[in-house]
Coordinates of N, CA and C in Angstrom, one line a residue:
M1 N 0.8 -1.2 0.1 CA 0.1 -0.1 -0.1 C 0.9 1.3 0.0
K2 N 1.9 1.4 0.8 CA 2.9 2.3 0.9 C 3.5 2.5 -0.5
Q3 N 3.9 1.4 -0.9 CA 4.9 1.7 -2.4 C 4.0 2.2 -3.2
S4 N 2.7 1.8 -3.3 CA 1.6 2.2 -4.5 C 1.6 3.9 -4.2
L5 N 1.4 4.3 -3.0 CA 1.1 5.6 -2.7 C 2.4 6.6 -3.1
G6 N 3.5 5.7 -2.6 CA 4.8 6.4 -3.2 C 4.9 6.7 -4.7
Y7 N 4.6 5.6 -5.5 CA 4.5 5.4 -7.0 C 3.6 6.5 -7.4
I8 N 2.3 6.8 -6.9 CA 1.4 7.7 -7.2 C 2.0 9.2 -7.2
A9 N 2.7 9.2 -5.8 CA 3.3 10.7 -5.4 C 4.2 10.9 -6.6
N10 N 5.1 10.1 -6.8 CA 6.2 10.0 -7.9 C 5.6 10.5 -9.2
G11 N 4.5 9.9 -9.6 CA 3.8 10.2 -10.9 C 3.4 11.6 -10.9
F12 N 2.7 11.9 -9.7 CA 2.1 13.4 -9.7 C 3.4 14.5 -9.7
K13 N 4.5 14.1 -9.1 CA 5.6 14.8 -9.2 C 6.0 15.1 -10.4
K14 N 6.2 14.1 -11.3 CA 6.6 14.1 -12.6 C 5.8 15.0 -13.4
I15 N 4.3 14.7 -13.3 CA 3.5 15.6 -14.2 C 3.6 16.9 -13.7
I16 N 3.8 17.3 -12.4 CA 3.9 18.6 -12.1 C 5.2 19.3 -12.8
E17 N 6.1 18.5 -12.8 CA 7.5 19.0 -13.2 C 7.2 19.1 -14.8
A18 N 6.6 18.2 -15.6 CA 6.5 18.3 -16.8 C 5.6 19.8 -17.2
F19 N 4.5 19.8 -16.3 CA 3.7 20.9 -16.6 C 4.4 22.4 -16.3
S20 N 5.2 22.5 -15.4 CA 5.8 23.8 -14.9 C 7.0 23.9 -16.2
F21 N 7.5 22.9 -16.6 CA 8.4 23.1 -18.0 C 7.7 23.6 -19.0
L22 N 6.6 22.9 -19.4 CA 5.8 23.4 -20.5 C 5.4 24.9 -20.3
L23 N 5.0 25.2 -19.1 CA 4.4 26.6 -18.7 C 5.8 27.4 -18.9
V24 N 6.9 27.4 -18.5 CA 8.0 28.1 -18.7 C 8.3 28.3 -20.1
V25 N 8.3 27.2 -21.0 CA 8.7 27.0 -22.4 C 7.6 28.2 -23.2
C26 N 6.2 27.9 -22.7 CA 5.2 28.8 -23.3 C 5.3 30.2 -23.0
L27 N 5.7 30.5 -21.9 CA 6.0 31.9 -21.5 C 7.2 32.5 -22.1
I28 N 8.3 31.8 -22.1 CA 9.3 32.3 -23.0 C 9.0 32.4 -24.6
G29 N 8.5 31.4 -25.2 CA 8.1 31.4 -26.5 C 6.9 32.7 -26.8
E30 N 6.2 32.8 -25.8 CA 5.3 34.0 -25.8 C 6.1 35.5 -25.9
L31 N 7.1 35.5 -25.0 CA 8.0 36.7 -25.0 C 8.6 36.9 -26.1
I32 N 9.3 35.9 -26.7 CA 10.0 36.1 -27.9 C 9.1 36.5 -29.1
L33 N 8.1 35.8 -29.3 CA 6.9 36.1 -30.2 C 6.5 37.6 -30.2
F34 N 6.3 38.2 -28.8 CA 5.8 39.4 -28.5 C 7.0 40.3 -29.0
M35 N 8.1 40.1 -28.6 CA 9.4 40.9 -28.9 C 9.5 41.0 -30.3
T36 N 9.5 39.9 -31.1 CA 9.8 40.0 -32.4 C 8.5 40.8 -33.0
V37 N 7.4 40.5 -32.6 CA 6.3 41.3 -33.4 C 6.4 42.8 -33.1
E38 N 6.8 43.2 -31.7 CA 6.9 44.5 -31.6 C 8.1 45.1 -32.4
N39 N 9.1 44.4 -32.6 CA 10.4 44.8 -33.5 C 10.0 45.0 -34.9
V40 N 9.1 44.1 -35.1 CA 8.7 44.0 -36.8 C 8.0 45.4 -36.9
K41 N 6.9 45.6 -35.9 CA 6.1 46.8 -36.1 C 7.1 48.3 -35.9
F42 N 7.9 48.1 -35.1 CA 8.9 49.2 -35.1 C 9.8 49.3 -36.3
V43 N 10.4 48.5 -36.9 CA 11.0 48.5 -38.2 C 10.0 48.8 -39.5
V44 N 9.0 48.3 -39.5 CA 8.0 49.0 -40.5 C 7.8 50.2 -40.3
N45 N 7.5 50.7 -39.2 CA 7.0 52.1 -38.7 C 8.3 53.1 -39.2
S46 N 9.4 52.8 -38.8 CA 10.6 53.6 -39.1 C 10.9 53.4 -40.6
F47 N 10.7 52.3 -41.4 CA 10.9 52.2 -42.8 C 9.7 53.2 -43.3
F48 N 8.9 53.1 -42.9 CA 7.6 54.1 -43.6 C 8.0 55.5 -43.5
R49 N 8.4 55.6 -42.2 CA 8.9 57.2 -41.7 C 10.0 57.7 -42.7
L50 N 11.0 56.8 -42.8 CA 12.1 57.1 -43.6 C 11.5 57.4 -45.3
R51 N 10.6 56.5 -45.7 CA 10.0 56.7 -47.0 C 9.5 58.0 -47.1
R52 N 8.7 58.4 -46.2 CA 7.9 59.4 -46.1 C 8.9 60.7 -46.4
R53 N 9.9 60.6 -45.3 CA 10.9 61.8 -45.3 C 11.7 61.8 -46.6
I54 N 11.9 60.6 -47.5 CA 12.6 60.6 -48.8 C 11.5 61.4 -49.7
T55 N 10.4 61.0 -49.7 CA 9.4 61.6 -50.8 C 9.3 63.0 -50.5
A56 N 9.3 63.5 -49.2 CA 9.0 64.7 -48.8 C 10.1 65.6 -49.5
T57 N 11.4 65.1 -49.3 CA 12.6 65.8 -49.7 C 12.6 65.9 -51.1
S58 N 12.2 64.9 -51.6 CA 12.1 65.0 -53.3 C 11.1 65.7 -53.9
Y59 N 10.2 65.9 -53.1 CA 9.1 66.9 -53.6 C 9.5 68.2 -53.3
L60 N 10.3 68.5 -52.4 CA 10.8 69.7 -51.7 C 11.7 70.3 -52.9
K61 N 12.5 69.3 -53.4 CA 13.6 69.7 -54.6 C 13.0 70.0 -55.8

């Protein structure tokens, strides 16, 4: 009886460890995704600003 309880407890511990690992991986993945999305937005915005500036200067000439 005691042995089976220990086995169940070990199983639960393994499941919890796996879940926490998955949770950490998901969090890191979301962070990376969020950062890349923000970077892409920033790059696109700066690119459009540059293009606008270039077209404005070419119009001024």
